[in-house]
PDB file of C-alpha atoms in Angstrom:
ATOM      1  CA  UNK D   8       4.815  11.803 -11.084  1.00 42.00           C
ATOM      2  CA  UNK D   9       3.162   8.341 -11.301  1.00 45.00           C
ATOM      3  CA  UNK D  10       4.553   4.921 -12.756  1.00 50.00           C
ATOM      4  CA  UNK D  11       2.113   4.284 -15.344  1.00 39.00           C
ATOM      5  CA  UNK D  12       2.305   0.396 -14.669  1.00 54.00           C
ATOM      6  CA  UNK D  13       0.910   0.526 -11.064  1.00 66.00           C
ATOM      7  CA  UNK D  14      -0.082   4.051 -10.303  1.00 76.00           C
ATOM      8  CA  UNK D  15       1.924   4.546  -7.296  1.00 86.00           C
ATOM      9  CA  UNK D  16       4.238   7.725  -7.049  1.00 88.00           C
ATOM     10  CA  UNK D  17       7.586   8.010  -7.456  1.00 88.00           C
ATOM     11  CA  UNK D  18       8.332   8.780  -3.764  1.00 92.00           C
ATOM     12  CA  UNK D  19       6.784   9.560  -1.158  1.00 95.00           C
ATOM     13  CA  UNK D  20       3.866   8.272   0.483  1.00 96.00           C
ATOM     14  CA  UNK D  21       0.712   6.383  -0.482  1.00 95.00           C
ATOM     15  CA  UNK D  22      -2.308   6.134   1.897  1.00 95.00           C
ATOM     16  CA  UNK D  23      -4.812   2.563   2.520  1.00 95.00           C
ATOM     17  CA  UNK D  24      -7.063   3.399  -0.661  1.00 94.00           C
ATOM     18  CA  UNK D  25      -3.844   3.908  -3.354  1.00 93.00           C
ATOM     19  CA  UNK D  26      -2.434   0.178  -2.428  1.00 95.00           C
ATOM     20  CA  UNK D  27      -5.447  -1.973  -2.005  1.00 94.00           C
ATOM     21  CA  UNK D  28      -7.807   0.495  -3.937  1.00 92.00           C
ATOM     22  CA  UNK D  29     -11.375   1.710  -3.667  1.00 91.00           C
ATOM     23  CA  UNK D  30     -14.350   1.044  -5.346  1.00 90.00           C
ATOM     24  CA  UNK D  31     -16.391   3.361  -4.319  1.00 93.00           C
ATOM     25  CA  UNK D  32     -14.213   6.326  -5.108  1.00 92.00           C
ATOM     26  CA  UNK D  33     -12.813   4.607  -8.122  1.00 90.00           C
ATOM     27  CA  UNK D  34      -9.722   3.864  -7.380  1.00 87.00           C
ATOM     28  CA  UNK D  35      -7.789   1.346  -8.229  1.00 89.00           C
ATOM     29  CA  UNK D  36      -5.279  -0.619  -6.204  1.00 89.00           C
ATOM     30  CA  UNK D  37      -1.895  -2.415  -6.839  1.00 92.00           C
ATOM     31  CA  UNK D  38      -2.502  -5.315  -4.500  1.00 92.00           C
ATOM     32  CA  UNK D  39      -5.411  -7.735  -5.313  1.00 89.00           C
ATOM     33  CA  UNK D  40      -6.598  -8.328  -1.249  1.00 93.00           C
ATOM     34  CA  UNK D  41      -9.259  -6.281   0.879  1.00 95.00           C
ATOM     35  CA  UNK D  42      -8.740  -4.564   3.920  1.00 96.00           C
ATOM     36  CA  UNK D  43      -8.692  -6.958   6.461  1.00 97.00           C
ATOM     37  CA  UNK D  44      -6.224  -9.087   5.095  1.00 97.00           C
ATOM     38  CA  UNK D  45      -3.795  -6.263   4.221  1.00 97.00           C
ATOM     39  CA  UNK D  46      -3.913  -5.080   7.742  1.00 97.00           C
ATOM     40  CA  UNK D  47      -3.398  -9.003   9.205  1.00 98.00           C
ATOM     41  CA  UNK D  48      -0.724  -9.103   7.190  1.00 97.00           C
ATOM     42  CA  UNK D  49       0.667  -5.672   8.453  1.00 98.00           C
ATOM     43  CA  UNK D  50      -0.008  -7.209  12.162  1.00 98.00           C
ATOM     44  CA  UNK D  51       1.996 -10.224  11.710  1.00 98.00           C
ATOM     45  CA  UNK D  52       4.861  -8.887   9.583  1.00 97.00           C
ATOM     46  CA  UNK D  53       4.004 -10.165   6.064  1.00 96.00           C
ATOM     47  CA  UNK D  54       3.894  -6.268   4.742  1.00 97.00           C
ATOM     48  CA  UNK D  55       5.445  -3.193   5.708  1.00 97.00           C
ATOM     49  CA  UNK D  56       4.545  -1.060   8.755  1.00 97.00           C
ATOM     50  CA  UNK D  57       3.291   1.940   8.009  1.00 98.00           C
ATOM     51  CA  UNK D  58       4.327   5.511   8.645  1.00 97.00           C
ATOM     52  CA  UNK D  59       2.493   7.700  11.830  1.00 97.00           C
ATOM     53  CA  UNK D  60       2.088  11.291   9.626  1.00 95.00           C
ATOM     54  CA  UNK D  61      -0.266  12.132  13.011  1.00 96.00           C
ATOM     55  CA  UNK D  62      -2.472  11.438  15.307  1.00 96.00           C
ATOM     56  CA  UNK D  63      -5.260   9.428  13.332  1.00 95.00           C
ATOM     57  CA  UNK D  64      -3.212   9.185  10.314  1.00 96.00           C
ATOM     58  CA  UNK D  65      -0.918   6.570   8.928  1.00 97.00           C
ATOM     59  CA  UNK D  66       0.788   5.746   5.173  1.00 98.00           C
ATOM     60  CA  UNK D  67       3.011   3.372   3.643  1.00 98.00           C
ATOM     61  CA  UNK D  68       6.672   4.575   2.366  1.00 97.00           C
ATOM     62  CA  UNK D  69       6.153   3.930  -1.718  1.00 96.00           C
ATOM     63  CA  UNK D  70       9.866   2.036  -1.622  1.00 96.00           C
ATOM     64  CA  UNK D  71       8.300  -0.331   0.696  1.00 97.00           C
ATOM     65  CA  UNK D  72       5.130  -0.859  -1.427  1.00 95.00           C
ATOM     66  CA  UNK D  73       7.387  -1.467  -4.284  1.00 94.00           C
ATOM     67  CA  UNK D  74       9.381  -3.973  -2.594  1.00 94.00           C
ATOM     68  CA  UNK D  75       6.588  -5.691  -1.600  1.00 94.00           C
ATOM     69  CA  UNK D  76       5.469  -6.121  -5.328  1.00 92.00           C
ATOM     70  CA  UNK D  77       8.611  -6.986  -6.462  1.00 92.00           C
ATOM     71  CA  UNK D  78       9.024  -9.506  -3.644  1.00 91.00           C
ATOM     72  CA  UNK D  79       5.375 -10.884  -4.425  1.00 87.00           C
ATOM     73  CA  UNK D  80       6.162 -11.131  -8.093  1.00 82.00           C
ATOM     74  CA  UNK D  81       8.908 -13.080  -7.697  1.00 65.00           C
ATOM     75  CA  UNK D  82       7.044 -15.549  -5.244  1.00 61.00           C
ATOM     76  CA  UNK D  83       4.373 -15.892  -8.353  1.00 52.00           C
TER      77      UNK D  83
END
C-alpha cells in the first residue's frame, strides 16, 4: 500500500530511484535533489544510511525517509 501524498510505501523499503526519482523510467521522487547530492549528504550524515539487502544492493528503511521529510518540512 502507498501514501498517496508521496508515493512511498507503508513499510518497508524503498530503493535510490523511489526517493530522488527517475526520469527516464518515469518515476517520480519525494526529494527535489539529484544523485550526487543525496549520496553527499548520506556520506556526511545529513540523511539516513541505508540498508545492505546484499552484496551490490542497498535501500533506505521508509520510517527513515519519512523522518527525513518531516524533519525537512519543518526546516522549510
Amino acid at each position: 500500500m502507498f501514501d498517496s501524498k508521496n508515493n512511498l510505501p507503508a513499510t518497508g523499503y524503498v530503493r535510490l530511484p523511489q526517493i530522488i526519482g527517475d526520469r527516464k523510467r518515469g518515476i517520480p521522487g519525494v526529494l527535489p535533489i539529484g544523485r550526487t547530492t543525496f549520496l553527499t549528504g548520506v556520506k556526511t550524515g545529513k540523511y539516513p544510511k541505508p540498508v545492505k539487502l546484499g552484496a551490490r544492493s542497498v535501500a533506505w528503511r521508509v520510517e527513515d525517509i519519512r523522518a527525513l521529510l518531516e524533519l525537512i518540512g519543518a526546516e522549510a
